[in-house]
């Protein structure tokens, strides 16, 4: 792996989210899983049958249990051990999310048990010198909030703002970095337009409404958090993949730039003024021919996602030029059960970070998705994103070879 000069205090680490790793959650998503596990299993061959790894995953992908988070990675019980692992792997930061449905299980009723849990969690990170990056909404909602219409109703935003204020005033200044909303437009698109995720609506109107409401939710929550203390550094985690023209045709060039604009700026221009930095989630690139996206099958991950880690550089440069805010890569990684590609991915990514820095882009951190294998939403447990492998039968953890390489790189970069 390349050794480079990175800024002092650069946040090096990994990302997880509550529902994907904790286990034992009861929220709008866990309810939906139970209702849909059978049909997701029944569609698996149609959905994933063309993937290169189908033969390796089919046994798991055809079982309804795969689509139920259940104990997930049992991180709720094992966080002390997992945080020790973060430290052992020489990381200096961990991004995680607090589960709103645990903290406010019924409207207006705060669970002191859950709040104490997250206080202990943050204290454990701090004890090891690991900087927490906390996310408030990572796709899961309390059932009561979803029943009120979730983020589709503008009048519900006040509940999210109240929750944001509550949890941050409880956690205090042990936390500095706060992500209000994870991938707002991915959530709106999957849940309200494609109908793949709860509440599985298929409505253009709802898509625009939810996207707009999430921007308002971010702005109001950021304001509330900043009035607790202006020292908090608040952002969203914005999905930003890279669009580029696959040929020289003027139409391809034009539509690639429109797609980039639509993906990034449509949302960001509504929120960037209340951001202290921008969180960026980068997973793949899209080649645009005319009006269509077509990715050549060069190198793909287990999920069939195009792997172009070098393009992270372009995404960072574009966002920095436009918004002039410091950037933190809040997610980036690949599903790779054999762990044959992850190390390459990481090396290329680190080089891309270096190039962006050399171009003057103010990048302050890199958080790999993911620390642990985890529950990948409607796809369930077969996609393996972890630097650390989880055996779902025993819950035993083993650091993958790529995780060891990352740890060795971090040791050198920290010296
Ligand atoms: C992102 C999500 C994250 C994880 C990765 C693979 O869109 O934010 O929770 O599922 O994709």
mmCIF file of C-alpha atoms and ligand atoms in Angstrom, residues 17 20 95 138-139 182-183 186 197 239 281 283 303 305 331 369 374-377 385, ligand 1:
data_model
loop_
_atom_site.group_PDB
_atom_site.id
_atom_site.type_symbol
_atom_site.label_atom_id
_atom_site.label_comp_id
_atom_site.label_asym_id
_atom_site.label_seq_id
_atom_site.Cartn_x
_atom_site.Cartn_y
_atom_site.Cartn_z
ATOM 1 C CA UNK A 17 -24.726 1.709 11.006
ATOM 2 C CA UNK A 20 -26.884 -3.233 10.032
ATOM 3 C CA UNK A 95 -18.541 6.241 12.147
ATOM 4 C CA UNK A 138 -29.281 5.937 8.761
ATOM 5 C CA UNK A 139 -32.428 4.636 7.037
ATOM 6 C CA UNK A 182 -27.306 9.347 5.563
ATOM 7 C CA UNK A 183 -27.694 9.329 1.769
ATOM 8 C CA UNK A 186 -30.818 7.095 -1.973
ATOM 9 C CA UNK A 197 -37.378 -0.392 0.852
ATOM 10 C CA UNK A 239 -23.864 9.582 -1.881
ATOM 11 C CA UNK A 281 -20.075 8.207 0.251
ATOM 12 C CA UNK A 283 -18.976 3.398 -4.348
ATOM 13 C CA UNK A 303 -22.977 -6.987 -6.017
ATOM 14 C CA UNK A 305 -21.152 -2.710 -8.925
ATOM 15 C CA UNK A 331 -18.313 5.533 3.235
ATOM 16 C CA UNK A 369 -17.404 0.719 4.586
ATOM 17 C CA UNK A 374 -23.294 -6.650 8.178
ATOM 18 C CA UNK A 375 -26.921 -6.720 7.125
ATOM 19 C CA UNK A 376 -27.120 -5.127 3.675
ATOM 20 C CA UNK A 377 -30.739 -3.874 3.703
ATOM 21 C CA UNK A 385 -18.351 -5.603 3.059
HETATM 22 C C1 LIG B 1 -24.730 2.730 1.351
HETATM 23 C C2 LIG B 1 -25.392 2.717 2.724
HETATM 24 C C3 LIG B 1 -24.740 1.758 3.688
HETATM 25 C C4 LIG B 1 -24.374 0.450 3.029
HETATM 26 C C5 LIG B 1 -23.580 0.696 1.759
HETATM 27 C C6 LIG B 1 -23.134 -0.560 1.047
HETATM 28 O O1 LIG B 1 -25.651 3.177 0.413
HETATM 29 O O2 LIG B 1 -25.322 4.005 3.292
HETATM 30 O O3 LIG B 1 -25.621 1.577 4.766
HETATM 31 O O4 LIG B 1 -25.488 -0.301 2.828
HETATM 32 O O5 LIG B 1 -24.339 1.472 0.883
#
